[in-house]
Coordinates of C-alpha atoms in Angstrom, one line a residue:
M1 CA 73.0 -11.6 -2.4
T2 CA 73.6 -11.5 -6.0
P3 CA 70.7 -10.2 -8.1
G4 CA 71.6 -12.7 -11.3
R5 CA 68.9 -10.7 -13.3
F6 CA 69.3 -13.3 -16.5
A7 CA 70.4 -16.3 -14.1
G8 CA 69.5 -19.5 -14.3
A9 CA 67.2 -21.5 -17.1
P10 CA 64.2 -19.5 -19.1
G11 CA 61.0 -18.9 -16.7
S12 CA 63.5 -19.1 -13.2
R13 CA 62.7 -15.9 -12.2
Y14 CA 59.2 -15.9 -13.8
F15 CA 56.9 -16.6 -10.8
D16 CA 53.3 -15.3 -12.8
N17 CA 52.5 -18.9 -13.9
A18 CA 48.8 -17.8 -12.7
A19 CA 48.3 -16.0 -15.6
T20 CA 50.1 -17.9 -18.0
S21 CA 52.0 -20.8 -17.8
F22 CA 56.2 -20.1 -18.8
P23 CA 58.2 -21.8 -20.0
K24 CA 56.3 -24.6 -22.4
P25 CA 57.4 -28.2 -23.0
P26 CA 59.7 -27.9 -26.0
G27 CA 57.4 -29.8 -28.2
V28 CA 54.2 -27.0 -28.1
A29 CA 56.5 -24.5 -30.4
R30 CA 56.9 -27.8 -32.6
A31 CA 54.3 -28.7 -32.7
M32 CA 52.6 -25.6 -33.6
A33 CA 55.1 -25.1 -36.1
R34 CA 54.6 -28.3 -38.2
Y35 CA 50.9 -27.4 -38.4
L36 CA 51.4 -23.9 -39.4
D37 CA 54.9 -24.7 -42.0
E38 CA 53.7 -28.5 -43.2
M39 CA 50.2 -29.4 -42.3
G40 CA 47.2 -27.0 -42.7
G41 CA 43.9 -28.0 -43.8
S42 CA 40.5 -27.7 -41.7
Y43 CA 39.5 -29.8 -39.0
G44 CA 35.5 -30.5 -39.3
R45 CA 34.7 -29.2 -43.2
S46 CA 36.9 -31.6 -45.6
A47 CA 37.9 -35.1 -46.3
Y48 CA 40.9 -34.8 -48.6
P49 CA 44.0 -36.7 -46.1
R50 CA 45.6 -33.7 -45.4
A51 CA 42.5 -32.4 -43.3
R52 CA 42.0 -35.9 -42.1
E53 CA 45.0 -35.7 -40.8
V54 CA 44.2 -32.4 -38.7
A55 CA 40.6 -34.1 -37.5
R56 CA 42.9 -37.5 -36.3
L57 CA 45.3 -34.9 -34.3
I58 CA 42.0 -32.1 -32.5
E59 CA 40.5 -35.6 -31.7
R60 CA 43.2 -36.6 -30.0
T61 CA 44.1 -33.7 -28.3
R62 CA 40.2 -34.1 -26.9
D63 CA 40.8 -37.7 -25.7
R64 CA 43.8 -36.8 -24.1
L65 CA 42.1 -33.4 -22.4
A66 CA 39.4 -35.6 -21.8
E67 CA 41.3 -37.8 -19.7
T68 CA 43.2 -35.4 -17.4
L69 CA 39.3 -33.9 -17.1
G70 CA 38.8 -37.3 -15.2
T71 CA 36.0 -38.4 -17.7
R72 CA 35.0 -40.9 -20.1
L73 CA 32.7 -38.9 -21.9
A74 CA 35.5 -37.1 -24.4
E75 CA 32.4 -36.4 -26.9
Q76 CA 31.2 -34.0 -24.4
V77 CA 34.4 -32.2 -24.1
V78 CA 33.9 -29.2 -26.5
F79 CA 36.8 -26.9 -27.1
Q80 CA 36.7 -23.0 -26.7
P81 CA 39.3 -19.8 -27.2
N82 CA 39.7 -19.5 -23.6
A83 CA 38.2 -20.6 -19.8
T84 CA 36.5 -17.3 -20.0
T85 CA 34.2 -18.4 -23.1
A86 CA 34.3 -21.8 -21.3
L87 CA 32.5 -20.3 -18.8
N88 CA 30.5 -17.6 -20.4
T89 CA 28.6 -20.5 -22.2
V90 CA 27.4 -22.1 -19.5
L91 CA 26.4 -18.5 -17.3
Q92 CA 25.0 -16.6 -20.2
G93 CA 23.2 -20.7 -21.6
F94 CA 21.8 -21.5 -18.8
S95 CA 17.8 -21.1 -17.7
Y96 CA 17.9 -19.7 -14.2
H97 CA 13.8 -18.8 -14.0
R98 CA 14.7 -15.5 -12.5
G99 CA 16.6 -17.7 -9.5
K100 CA 19.5 -18.1 -7.1
V101 CA 23.2 -18.9 -8.0
L102 CA 25.4 -19.8 -5.5
V103 CA 29.5 -18.8 -6.2
T104 CA 32.6 -19.3 -3.6
P105 CA 33.7 -16.1 -2.2
L106 CA 36.9 -16.6 -4.5
E107 CA 35.9 -16.5 -7.7
H108 CA 37.3 -14.7 -10.7
N109 CA 35.4 -11.7 -12.9
A110 CA 34.9 -14.4 -15.0
V111 CA 32.4 -14.9 -13.5
M112 CA 31.5 -12.7 -11.3
R113 CA 31.1 -9.6 -14.3
P114 CA 28.6 -12.4 -16.5
L115 CA 26.4 -13.2 -13.5
A116 CA 26.9 -9.1 -12.6
E117 CA 25.4 -8.3 -16.0
L118 CA 22.5 -11.0 -15.9
A119 CA 21.6 -9.4 -12.8
R120 CA 21.9 -6.2 -14.4
R121 CA 19.1 -7.6 -16.2
G122 CA 16.8 -9.1 -14.1
L123 CA 17.4 -12.4 -15.0
L124 CA 19.1 -14.0 -12.0
H125 CA 20.7 -13.0 -8.1
W126 CA 24.0 -13.9 -6.8
E127 CA 25.1 -14.6 -3.7
V128 CA 28.1 -16.0 -1.9
M129 CA 28.8 -19.2 -0.1
P130 CA 29.1 -19.8 3.5
H131 CA 33.0 -19.5 3.9
H132 CA 35.6 -19.1 6.5
A133 CA 38.2 -16.4 6.8
D134 CA 40.7 -17.6 4.0
G135 CA 37.4 -18.3 1.7
T136 CA 37.2 -22.3 1.9
V137 CA 33.5 -23.3 1.3
D138 CA 32.2 -23.3 4.7
L139 CA 31.1 -27.1 3.9
D140 CA 28.7 -27.2 7.3
R141 CA 26.9 -24.1 7.2
L142 CA 26.4 -24.5 3.3
P143 CA 23.2 -27.1 3.3
A144 CA 21.2 -23.5 4.8
A145 CA 22.4 -22.4 1.6
V146 CA 20.3 -24.4 -0.4
T147 CA 17.0 -22.5 -0.6
P148 CA 14.3 -23.7 -3.1
D149 CA 15.3 -20.7 -5.7
V150 CA 19.1 -21.9 -6.1
R151 CA 19.3 -22.9 -10.0
L152 CA 22.9 -22.7 -10.1
A153 CA 26.2 -22.7 -8.8
V154 CA 30.1 -22.0 -9.3
V155 CA 32.6 -23.2 -7.6
N156 CA 36.1 -22.0 -8.5
H157 CA 38.2 -24.8 -7.7
M158 CA 41.9 -23.1 -7.3
S159 CA 42.0 -19.8 -6.1
N160 CA 44.1 -17.6 -7.9
V161 CA 45.1 -15.0 -5.5
N162 CA 45.6 -17.8 -2.4
G163 CA 46.1 -21.2 -4.0
V164 CA 43.0 -22.2 -1.6
V165 CA 41.1 -25.3 -3.0
Q166 CA 37.9 -25.7 -2.7
P167 CA 36.7 -29.3 -1.5
L168 CA 34.5 -29.7 -4.5
A169 CA 33.5 -33.1 -3.9
A170 CA 32.2 -32.3 -0.8
I171 CA 30.8 -29.6 -1.9
K172 CA 29.0 -31.1 -4.8
E173 CA 27.5 -33.3 -2.0
R174 CA 26.1 -30.8 -0.2
L175 CA 24.5 -28.8 -2.9
G176 CA 21.9 -32.2 -3.6
A177 CA 20.3 -31.7 -6.8
V178 CA 22.1 -28.2 -7.6
P179 CA 24.2 -28.3 -11.3
V180 CA 27.3 -27.1 -10.2
L181 CA 29.7 -25.6 -12.8
V182 CA 33.7 -25.5 -12.3
D183 CA 36.5 -22.8 -13.1
A184 CA 39.1 -25.5 -13.1
S185 CA 41.6 -22.8 -14.9
Q186 CA 44.1 -22.7 -12.3
S187 CA 44.3 -26.6 -11.0
L188 CA 43.8 -28.7 -13.9
G189 CA 47.2 -29.7 -14.4
T190 CA 48.5 -29.3 -10.8
V191 CA 45.3 -30.3 -8.7
P192 CA 43.7 -34.1 -9.6
L193 CA 39.9 -33.3 -10.6
R194 CA 37.8 -36.2 -11.0
T195 CA 34.4 -35.3 -13.5
D196 CA 33.2 -38.0 -13.3
E197 CA 33.6 -39.7 -10.3
W198 CA 32.6 -36.3 -8.0
N199 CA 29.6 -36.3 -11.0
L200 CA 30.5 -32.4 -11.8
D201 CA 27.8 -31.3 -14.0
Y202 CA 30.1 -28.6 -16.1
V203 CA 33.5 -28.2 -15.9
A204 CA 35.2 -25.1 -17.7
V205 CA 39.1 -24.8 -18.7
T206 CA 42.0 -23.1 -20.1
G207 CA 45.2 -24.5 -21.8
H208 CA 48.0 -22.1 -21.1
K209 CA 47.9 -22.3 -17.9
G210 CA 48.8 -25.1 -15.6
L211 CA 48.6 -27.3 -18.8
L212 CA 51.3 -25.7 -20.3
G213 CA 50.0 -25.0 -23.9
P214 CA 49.7 -21.6 -25.8
T215 CA 47.1 -19.3 -25.1
G216 CA 43.9 -19.4 -27.1
T217 CA 42.9 -22.8 -26.4
G218 CA 40.4 -24.2 -23.8
A219 CA 37.5 -26.1 -23.0
L220 CA 33.7 -26.6 -21.4
F221 CA 33.0 -30.0 -20.6
L222 CA 28.9 -30.6 -20.0
R223 CA 27.4 -33.1 -18.3
R224 CA 24.3 -32.6 -20.1
P225 CA 24.6 -30.3 -22.8
E226 CA 20.9 -30.0 -23.8
T227 CA 20.6 -27.4 -20.5
V228 CA 23.0 -24.7 -22.0
A229 CA 22.4 -23.1 -25.1
P230 CA 25.5 -22.1 -27.7
L231 CA 26.6 -18.7 -26.9
I232 CA 28.3 -18.6 -30.3
W233 CA 26.0 -19.7 -33.6
G234 CA 27.8 -20.1 -36.8
G235 CA 29.6 -22.8 -39.3
T236 CA 30.0 -26.2 -38.2
G237 CA 31.0 -27.8 -41.4
S238 CA 28.1 -29.9 -40.3
R239 CA 24.1 -29.7 -40.8
S240 CA 25.0 -27.4 -43.1
D241 CA 21.3 -27.4 -44.8
R242 CA 19.8 -25.4 -42.1
F243 CA 20.1 -22.4 -40.0
E244 CA 20.2 -23.4 -36.2
M245 CA 23.1 -25.0 -34.8
P246 CA 23.5 -28.8 -35.2
D247 CA 21.9 -31.0 -31.6
E248 CA 25.3 -33.2 -31.8
L249 CA 28.3 -32.4 -29.8
P250 CA 31.0 -30.8 -29.9
D251 CA 29.5 -29.0 -33.2
R252 CA 26.8 -27.2 -31.2
F253 CA 29.5 -25.3 -28.8
E254 CA 32.3 -25.3 -32.0
A255 CA 31.0 -22.4 -34.5
G256 CA 33.6 -21.1 -36.5
T257 CA 36.8 -22.1 -37.3
A258 CA 39.0 -23.3 -34.0
N259 CA 42.3 -22.6 -32.6
L260 CA 44.1 -25.5 -34.7
A261 CA 47.5 -24.8 -34.4
G262 CA 47.3 -23.8 -30.6
L263 CA 45.3 -27.3 -30.3
C264 CA 48.3 -28.7 -31.8
G265 CA 50.3 -27.6 -29.2
L266 CA 47.9 -28.4 -26.1
L267 CA 48.5 -32.0 -27.5
A268 CA 51.9 -31.7 -27.5
A269 CA 51.7 -29.8 -23.9
L270 CA 49.6 -32.9 -22.7
E271 CA 51.6 -35.4 -23.7
E272 CA 54.9 -34.4 -23.0
R273 CA 54.3 -33.0 -19.8
P274 CA 57.7 -33.6 -17.9
A275 CA 58.0 -34.0 -14.3
P276 CA 57.8 -31.2 -11.8
R277 CA 61.0 -29.9 -10.8
H278 CA 59.6 -29.1 -7.0
E279 CA 57.4 -30.6 -4.6
L280 CA 54.1 -28.9 -3.0
A281 CA 56.1 -29.2 0.4
A282 CA 58.9 -27.1 -0.9
F283 CA 56.6 -24.0 -2.0
L284 CA 54.9 -24.7 1.5
A285 CA 58.5 -24.3 3.5
L286 CA 58.5 -21.1 1.6
L287 CA 55.3 -19.6 2.8
E288 CA 56.5 -20.3 6.5
R289 CA 60.0 -18.8 5.7
L290 CA 58.2 -16.0 4.6
R291 CA 55.8 -15.5 7.7
R292 CA 58.6 -15.2 9.7
L293 CA 59.5 -11.5 7.9
P294 CA 58.5 -8.5 9.9
G295 CA 55.1 -7.1 8.9
M296 CA 54.6 -9.9 6.3
I297 CA 51.3 -11.3 5.9
V298 CA 50.7 -14.5 3.8
W299 CA 47.5 -15.2 2.1
A300 CA 47.1 -18.9 1.9
A301 CA 45.2 -21.7 3.0
A302 CA 44.4 -21.9 6.5
D303 CA 45.1 -25.9 6.3
P304 CA 47.9 -26.6 4.0
A305 CA 46.1 -29.4 2.7
A306 CA 43.5 -27.2 1.0
Q307 CA 47.0 -25.3 -0.7
G308 CA 47.7 -25.1 -4.4
E309 CA 51.1 -24.0 -6.0
V310 CA 50.1 -19.9 -6.0
A311 CA 49.7 -17.6 -3.1
S312 CA 49.4 -13.8 -2.0
I313 CA 51.7 -11.5 0.6
T314 CA 51.7 -8.2 1.6
V315 CA 54.3 -6.1 4.1
A316 CA 52.1 -3.7 6.7
G317 CA 53.2 0.1 5.6
R318 CA 53.8 -1.3 2.2
D319 CA 52.5 -1.0 -1.0
P320 CA 52.1 -3.9 -3.4
A321 CA 52.8 -2.2 -6.6
D322 CA 56.5 -1.3 -4.8
L323 CA 57.4 -4.8 -3.4
G324 CA 56.7 -6.2 -6.8
N325 CA 58.7 -2.9 -9.0
R326 CA 61.5 -4.0 -6.6
L327 CA 61.7 -7.8 -7.1
A328 CA 61.7 -6.6 -10.5
E329 CA 64.2 -4.2 -11.1
R330 CA 67.0 -5.5 -8.5
F331 CA 66.5 -9.5 -8.5
G332 CA 64.2 -9.8 -12.0
I333 CA 61.8 -11.6 -10.7
E334 CA 58.9 -11.6 -12.3
V335 CA 55.4 -11.6 -10.1
R336 CA 52.1 -10.1 -10.4
I337 CA 50.5 -6.8 -8.3
G338 CA 47.3 -5.9 -8.1
L339 CA 43.5 -7.1 -7.9
Q340 CA 44.3 -9.9 -10.3
C341 CA 41.2 -9.5 -11.6
A342 CA 39.2 -11.1 -8.3
P343 CA 37.8 -8.1 -6.6
L344 CA 35.2 -10.1 -4.7
A345 CA 38.0 -12.6 -3.6
H346 CA 40.1 -9.5 -2.6
R347 CA 36.7 -8.1 -0.4
T348 CA 36.7 -11.3 1.0
L349 CA 40.5 -11.8 2.2
G350 CA 40.6 -7.7 3.4
T351 CA 42.8 -6.3 0.5
F352 CA 40.7 -4.4 -1.3
P353 CA 41.6 -2.3 -3.3
Q354 CA 45.3 -2.1 -3.0
G355 CA 45.6 -6.2 -3.5
T356 CA 48.8 -8.2 -3.4
V357 CA 52.2 -9.8 -4.8
R358 CA 51.4 -13.1 -5.7
L359 CA 53.6 -15.7 -6.3
A360 CA 53.0 -18.7 -8.7
P361 CA 55.7 -20.7 -9.7
S362 CA 55.6 -23.3 -12.3
I363 CA 56.5 -26.9 -12.3
Y364 CA 59.9 -25.7 -14.0
H365 CA 61.1 -24.1 -10.8
S366 CA 64.0 -25.9 -8.9
P367 CA 63.9 -25.7 -5.2
A368 CA 67.2 -23.6 -5.8
D369 CA 65.1 -21.1 -7.6
L370 CA 62.0 -20.7 -4.9
E371 CA 65.3 -20.1 -2.1
F372 CA 66.5 -17.6 -3.9
L373 CA 63.1 -16.4 -4.2
A374 CA 62.5 -16.5 -0.8
A375 CA 66.3 -14.4 -0.5
A376 CA 65.1 -11.8 -2.8
L377 CA 62.1 -11.3 -0.7
E378 CA 64.1 -10.5 2.2
E379 CA 66.3 -8.4 1.3
V380 CA 63.6 -6.4 -0.4
V381 CA 61.2 -6.6 3.0
R382 CA 64.7 -5.9 5.0
G383 CA 65.6 -3.3 2.8
T384 CA 68.7 -4.6 2.5

C-alpha cells in the first residue's frame, strides 16, 4: 500500500472531526471574510444601515439554527462562544437546592468538571444513570433512579468516545418531570434532533463540529429561560439604563459582543451544507472489518442502530499513542488518541487511563477514504 501522505482531497486523511470538523464548506471562509473586509458593524447596538445588515444576518443564523435544532422557538436560541459555555450557563445558573443531578456514563468534562466543582461547594451531588456496558442508558432501570431529590438530568446525545447515540425521547419520557439538559455537541448536524417534539428543556450545541461551522460559535436553547440565571453579565445594547441584566431573550444570555464573523460563517455552513459522500453503512462496515483484526477491540454501540459516526479502537498489548503515531507517520492519517476529555466515559468502558484511538470521519469522506483508513490500520496492526 502506498502511504500517500498528501494524497486525496483536503481533509481526506483527517479523521479527528469529533474534535473539530475539517474541511469546511467553501462559503464559510468567504462569509467570514465578507464580514471582516466589507461589512463591519456591530449587532444589537446601532441602527445605521451597516448595523441593520449585520443584524439581519445574525437573526437569519438564529432562525436556521433553530430549524436544525427542531424548534419553532427561535427567540429562545441564544448564541454562545461554544458548547462548554452553553453547558456551564445551565449547570451554574440552575437552582439545585442541594439535590441530585443524573448524568449518563458517557459525559464530557464540559459537564463533569462543572458538576464536580458544584459538588465540592456542597450545592449538589451527582449520580450516573443505570446503563449497559456500552454506556447506553438502561431504560428499564432508569425510572427507579428518579428519586424525589433529582433536580436535573444531563444527557450526552452522542458520545465523543464510542459514538453511542442515546435514545433521547425515551429517556425524557422516563424521567417524567425532571428537566433535561442535552449536550448535542457531537450529534447536531449528523443525528436528527427534535427539540420540540421531544419536549427537551435545554440543549447546548457547538457550531464547529457536525455543523461544519467555524470555531468560537455555539448556542443554547432554553425552553424555560426563567429557570436559569445568566452566567455572564454585561452590556447587551438594550435596557442600558439598568445595572440588572434584561429579562428579554436573547439579550439576557448574550452579554458582550458576539463572534459576528464566526456567526456569518456558521450561517454559510447551515445554508450551503454539502451532501454526504458516504452513508453510515460504510462506517459500520469499516468497524466490522476492523473487528476481524488480531487483538483489535472496537469501542462502539452494541446496537448498530444506536451508532453515530464516531468510534474508538484499541489493540491488545499496544499503546494507543503508538498506533496513532504510526498512522500519522506512515500514512498521514490524523486521529485523536488518549482520553478525549471524557474520563468518565473511559472508566465506564474500561479504557481508563490509557484511552483509545478515536476514528471520526466527516461527511466529506468518500468510501475510498474509509477504505484507505481500514487498509492503513490493517498494516499498522499486523506490523507489515
